[in-house]
CSV table of C-alpha atoms in Angstrom, one decimal:
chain,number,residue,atom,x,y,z
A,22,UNK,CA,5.5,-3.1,13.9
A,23,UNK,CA,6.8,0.0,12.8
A,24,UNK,CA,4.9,0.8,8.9
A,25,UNK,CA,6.5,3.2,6.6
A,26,UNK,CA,4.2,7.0,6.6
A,27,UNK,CA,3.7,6.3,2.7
A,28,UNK,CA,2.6,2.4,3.2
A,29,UNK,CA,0.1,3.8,5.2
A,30,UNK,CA,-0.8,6.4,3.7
A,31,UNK,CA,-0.9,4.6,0.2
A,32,UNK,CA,-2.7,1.8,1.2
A,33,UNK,CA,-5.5,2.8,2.6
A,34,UNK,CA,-6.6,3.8,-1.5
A,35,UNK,CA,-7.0,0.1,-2.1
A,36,UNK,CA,-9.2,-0.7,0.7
A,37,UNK,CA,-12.8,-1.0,-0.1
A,38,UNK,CA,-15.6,1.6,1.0
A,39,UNK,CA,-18.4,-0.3,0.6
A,40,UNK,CA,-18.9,-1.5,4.6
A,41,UNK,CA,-20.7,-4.6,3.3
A,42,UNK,CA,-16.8,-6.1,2.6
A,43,UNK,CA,-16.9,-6.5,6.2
A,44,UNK,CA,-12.5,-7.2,6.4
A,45,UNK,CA,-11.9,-5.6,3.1
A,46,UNK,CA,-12.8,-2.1,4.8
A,47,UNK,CA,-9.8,-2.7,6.4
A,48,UNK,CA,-5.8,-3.0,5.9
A,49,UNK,CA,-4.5,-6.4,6.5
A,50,UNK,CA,-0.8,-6.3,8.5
A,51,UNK,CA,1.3,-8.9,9.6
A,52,UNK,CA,4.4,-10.5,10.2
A,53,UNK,CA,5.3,-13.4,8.3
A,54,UNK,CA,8.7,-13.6,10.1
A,55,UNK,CA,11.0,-13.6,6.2
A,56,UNK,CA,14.1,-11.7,6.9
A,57,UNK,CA,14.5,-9.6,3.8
A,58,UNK,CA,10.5,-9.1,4.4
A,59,UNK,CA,9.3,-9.2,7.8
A,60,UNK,CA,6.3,-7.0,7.5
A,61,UNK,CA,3.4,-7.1,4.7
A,62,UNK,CA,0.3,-4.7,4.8
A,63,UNK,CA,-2.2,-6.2,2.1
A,64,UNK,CA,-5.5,-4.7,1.1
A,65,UNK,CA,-7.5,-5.0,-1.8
A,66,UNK,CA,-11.6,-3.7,-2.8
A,67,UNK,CA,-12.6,-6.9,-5.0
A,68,UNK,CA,-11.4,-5.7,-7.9
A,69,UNK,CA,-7.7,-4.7,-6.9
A,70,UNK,CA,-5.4,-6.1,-4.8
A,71,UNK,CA,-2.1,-4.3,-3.1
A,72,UNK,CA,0.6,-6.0,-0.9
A,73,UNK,CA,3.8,-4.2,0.6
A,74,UNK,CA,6.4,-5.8,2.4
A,75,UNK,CA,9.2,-4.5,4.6
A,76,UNK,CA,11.9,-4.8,7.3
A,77,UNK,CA,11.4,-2.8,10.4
A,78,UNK,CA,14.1,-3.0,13.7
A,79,UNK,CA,10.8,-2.0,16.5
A,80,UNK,CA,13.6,-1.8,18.8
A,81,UNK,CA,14.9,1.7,16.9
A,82,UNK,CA,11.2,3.7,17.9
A,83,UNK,CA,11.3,6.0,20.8
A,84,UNK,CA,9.4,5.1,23.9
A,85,UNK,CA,6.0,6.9,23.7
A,86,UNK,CA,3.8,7.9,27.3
A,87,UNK,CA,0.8,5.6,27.9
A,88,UNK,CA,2.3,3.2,25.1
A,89,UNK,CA,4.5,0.1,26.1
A,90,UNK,CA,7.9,-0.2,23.8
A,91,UNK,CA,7.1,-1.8,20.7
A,92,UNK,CA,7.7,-5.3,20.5
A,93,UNK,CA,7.8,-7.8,17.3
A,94,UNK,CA,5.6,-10.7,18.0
A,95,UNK,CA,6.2,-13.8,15.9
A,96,UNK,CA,2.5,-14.3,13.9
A,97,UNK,CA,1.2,-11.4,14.9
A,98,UNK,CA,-1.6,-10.0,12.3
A,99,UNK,CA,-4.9,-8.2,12.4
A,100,UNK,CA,-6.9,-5.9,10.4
A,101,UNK,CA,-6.7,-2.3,11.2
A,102,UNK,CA,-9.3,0.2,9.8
A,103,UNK,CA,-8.3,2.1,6.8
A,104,UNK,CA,-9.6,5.6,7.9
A,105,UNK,CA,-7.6,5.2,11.4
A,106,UNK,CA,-4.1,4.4,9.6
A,107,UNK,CA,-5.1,7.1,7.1
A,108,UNK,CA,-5.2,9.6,10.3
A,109,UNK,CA,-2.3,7.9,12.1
A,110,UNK,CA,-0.1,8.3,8.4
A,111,UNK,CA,-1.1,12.3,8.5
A,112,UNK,CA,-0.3,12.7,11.7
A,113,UNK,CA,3.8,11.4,11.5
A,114,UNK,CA,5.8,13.9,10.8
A,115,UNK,CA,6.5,15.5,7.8
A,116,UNK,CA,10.8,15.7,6.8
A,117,UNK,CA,12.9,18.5,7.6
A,118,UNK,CA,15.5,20.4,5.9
A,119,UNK,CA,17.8,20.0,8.5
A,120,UNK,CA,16.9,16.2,9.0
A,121,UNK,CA,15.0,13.7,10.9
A,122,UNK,CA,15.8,10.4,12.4
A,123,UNK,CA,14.7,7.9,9.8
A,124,UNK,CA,12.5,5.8,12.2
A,125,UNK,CA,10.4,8.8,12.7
A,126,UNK,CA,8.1,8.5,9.3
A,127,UNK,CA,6.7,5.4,10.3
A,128,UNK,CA,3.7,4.6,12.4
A,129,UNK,CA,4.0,2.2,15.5
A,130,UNK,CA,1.7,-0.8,15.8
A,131,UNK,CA,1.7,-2.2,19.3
A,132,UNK,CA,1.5,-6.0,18.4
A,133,UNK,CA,2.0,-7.5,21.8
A,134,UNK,CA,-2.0,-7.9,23.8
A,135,UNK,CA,-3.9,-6.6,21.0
A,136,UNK,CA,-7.3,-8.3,21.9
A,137,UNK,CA,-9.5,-6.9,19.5
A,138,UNK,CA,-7.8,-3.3,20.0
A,139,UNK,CA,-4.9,-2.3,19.0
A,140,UNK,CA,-2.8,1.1,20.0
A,141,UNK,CA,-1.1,3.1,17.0
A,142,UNK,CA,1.6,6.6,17.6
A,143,UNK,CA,3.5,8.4,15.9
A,144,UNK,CA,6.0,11.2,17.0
A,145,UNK,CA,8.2,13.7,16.2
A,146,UNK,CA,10.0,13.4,19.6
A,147,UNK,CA,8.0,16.7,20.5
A,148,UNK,CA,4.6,15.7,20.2
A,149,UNK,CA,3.6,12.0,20.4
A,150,UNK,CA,-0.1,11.0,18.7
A,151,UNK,CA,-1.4,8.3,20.3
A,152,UNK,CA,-4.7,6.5,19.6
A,153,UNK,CA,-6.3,3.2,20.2
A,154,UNK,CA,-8.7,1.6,17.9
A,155,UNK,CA,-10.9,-1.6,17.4
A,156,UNK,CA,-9.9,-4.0,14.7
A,157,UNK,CA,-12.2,-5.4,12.0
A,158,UNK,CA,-13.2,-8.2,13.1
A,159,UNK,CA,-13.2,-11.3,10.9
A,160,UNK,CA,-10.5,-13.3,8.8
A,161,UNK,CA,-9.3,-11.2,5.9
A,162,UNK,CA,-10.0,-13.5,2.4
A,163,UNK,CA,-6.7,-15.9,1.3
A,164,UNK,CA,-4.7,-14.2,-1.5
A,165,UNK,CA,-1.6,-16.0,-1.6
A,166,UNK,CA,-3.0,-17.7,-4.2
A,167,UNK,CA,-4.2,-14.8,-6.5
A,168,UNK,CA,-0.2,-13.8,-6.6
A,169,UNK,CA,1.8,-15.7,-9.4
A,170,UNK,CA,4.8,-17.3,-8.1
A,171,UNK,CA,7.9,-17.8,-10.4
A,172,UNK,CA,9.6,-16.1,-12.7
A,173,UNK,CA,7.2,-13.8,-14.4
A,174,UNK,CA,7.8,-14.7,-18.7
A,175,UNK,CA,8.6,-10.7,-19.2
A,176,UNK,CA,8.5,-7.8,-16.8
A,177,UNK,CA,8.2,-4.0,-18.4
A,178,UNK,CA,9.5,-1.4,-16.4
A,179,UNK,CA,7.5,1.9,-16.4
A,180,UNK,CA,7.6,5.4,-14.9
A,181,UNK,CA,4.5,5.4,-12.6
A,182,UNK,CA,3.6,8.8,-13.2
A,183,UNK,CA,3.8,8.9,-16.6
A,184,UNK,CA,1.8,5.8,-16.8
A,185,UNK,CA,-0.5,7.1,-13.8
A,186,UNK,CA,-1.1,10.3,-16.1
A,187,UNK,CA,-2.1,8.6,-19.1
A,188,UNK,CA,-4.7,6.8,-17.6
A,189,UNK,CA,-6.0,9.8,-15.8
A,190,UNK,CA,-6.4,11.6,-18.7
A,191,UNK,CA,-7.9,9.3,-21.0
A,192,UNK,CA,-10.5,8.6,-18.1
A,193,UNK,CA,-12.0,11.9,-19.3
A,194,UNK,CA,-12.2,10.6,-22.9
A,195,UNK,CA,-13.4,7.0,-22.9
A,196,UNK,CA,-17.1,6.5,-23.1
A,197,UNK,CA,-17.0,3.6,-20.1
A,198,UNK,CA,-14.2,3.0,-17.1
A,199,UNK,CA,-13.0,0.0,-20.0
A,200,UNK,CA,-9.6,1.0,-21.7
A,201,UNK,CA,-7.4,-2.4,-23.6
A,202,UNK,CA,-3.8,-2.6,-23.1
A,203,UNK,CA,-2.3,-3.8,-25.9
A,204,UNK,CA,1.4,-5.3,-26.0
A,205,UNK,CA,3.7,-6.0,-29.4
A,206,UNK,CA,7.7,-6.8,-29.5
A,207,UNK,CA,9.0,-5.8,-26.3
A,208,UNK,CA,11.2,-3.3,-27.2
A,209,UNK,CA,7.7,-0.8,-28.6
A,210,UNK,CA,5.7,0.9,-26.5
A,211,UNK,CA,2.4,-0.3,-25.6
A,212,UNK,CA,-0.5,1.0,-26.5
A,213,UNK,CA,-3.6,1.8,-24.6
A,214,UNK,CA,-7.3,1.8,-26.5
A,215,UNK,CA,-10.2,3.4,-25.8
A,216,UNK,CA,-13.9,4.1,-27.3
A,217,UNK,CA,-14.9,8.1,-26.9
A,218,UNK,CA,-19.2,8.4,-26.8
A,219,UNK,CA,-19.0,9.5,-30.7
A,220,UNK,CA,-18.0,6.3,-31.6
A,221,UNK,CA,-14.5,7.6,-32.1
A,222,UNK,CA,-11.3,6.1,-29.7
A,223,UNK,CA,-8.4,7.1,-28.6
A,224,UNK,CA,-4.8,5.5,-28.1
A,225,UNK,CA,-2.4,6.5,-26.2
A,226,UNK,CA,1.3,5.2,-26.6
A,227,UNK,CA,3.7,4.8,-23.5
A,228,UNK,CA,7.2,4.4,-23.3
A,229,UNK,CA,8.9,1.6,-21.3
A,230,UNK,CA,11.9,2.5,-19.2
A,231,UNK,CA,13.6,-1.3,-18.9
A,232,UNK,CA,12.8,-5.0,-20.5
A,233,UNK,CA,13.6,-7.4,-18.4
């Protein structure tokens, strides 16, 4: 299984630290064999819950020393530790000005003979990074549930870091982690409330980019 550099990198944030959450210390990969999705790395503290899906082509990474060629397995899925695919995403390399093979900014999952260990590499076709790691052991929680199915009634596009921003800053204002979303005629912005420790609030207003 080949995982994009920022997949892994990204979603290692919505992992739980708290290693009482036995599997939810951990991110949750498999391959569920869809062809427009063929991949999905799924983690999630409790309180969030994050799922990415891909294609990947394991065929396209280069052969790396002490590391048999990757090979897609049909039902293949474990739990890998976040803080080891956090390491594994620093270590692929980083893109160049005068370009780099695609396939590169991923990191490689050996899926065939796992076992309770599982080997991970990256490489810049210079310097392979190999390492071999223990799974979490356990059955990750069933979510497939949790995510609605369908249609959704209205989807609002918005720029993630302007929304991102706004939160972060009125994180420093409210009086508890607690803000309120609240959402009018589609086509205005929504608003986001918030209680300051004088008793005062704050809302902030943010701009959709599409209405679907």
């Amino acid at each position: 299984m080949l995982i994009p550099k920022n997949v892994a990198k990204s979603m290692v944030s919505f992992a739980s630290s708290d290693a009482s959450r036995y599997t939810l210390v951990g991110v949750s990969v498999k391959r569920t064999g869809c062809p427009d999705a063929s991949c999905e790395a799924v983690a999630s503290d409790g309180k969030v819950l994050a799922r990415a899906r891909w294609t990947d082509n394991p065929q396209e990474y280069p052969s790396i020393p002490g590391m048999a060629d990757i090979q897609a397995v049909d039902g293949f899925t474990t739990i890998i530790p976040a803080d080891a695919l956090a390491d594994m995403a620093k270590s692929a390399p980083k893109p160049r000005k005068n370009g780099m093979l695609p396939v590169l900014q991923n990191v490689a999952i050996q899926e065939a003979g796992s076992n309770g260990r599982i080997q991970m590499a990256t490489t810049d076709l210079e310097s392979p990074s190999l390492r071999t790691v223990a799974t979490v052991e356990g059955t990750y929680p069933k979510y497939d549930n949790a995510i609605p199915t369908g249609s959704p009634a209205l989807r609002i596009r918005f720029d993630v870091r302007i929304l991102s921003a706004a939160l972060k800053a009125m994180s420093g204002m409210v009086s508890s982690e607690q803000v309120d979303i609240c959402i009018w005629e589609p086509d205005r912005p929504i608003m986001v409330e918030g209680k300051m420790d004088d008793g005062g609030r704050i809302d902030v207003l943010v701009m959709p980019i599409a209405i679907r």
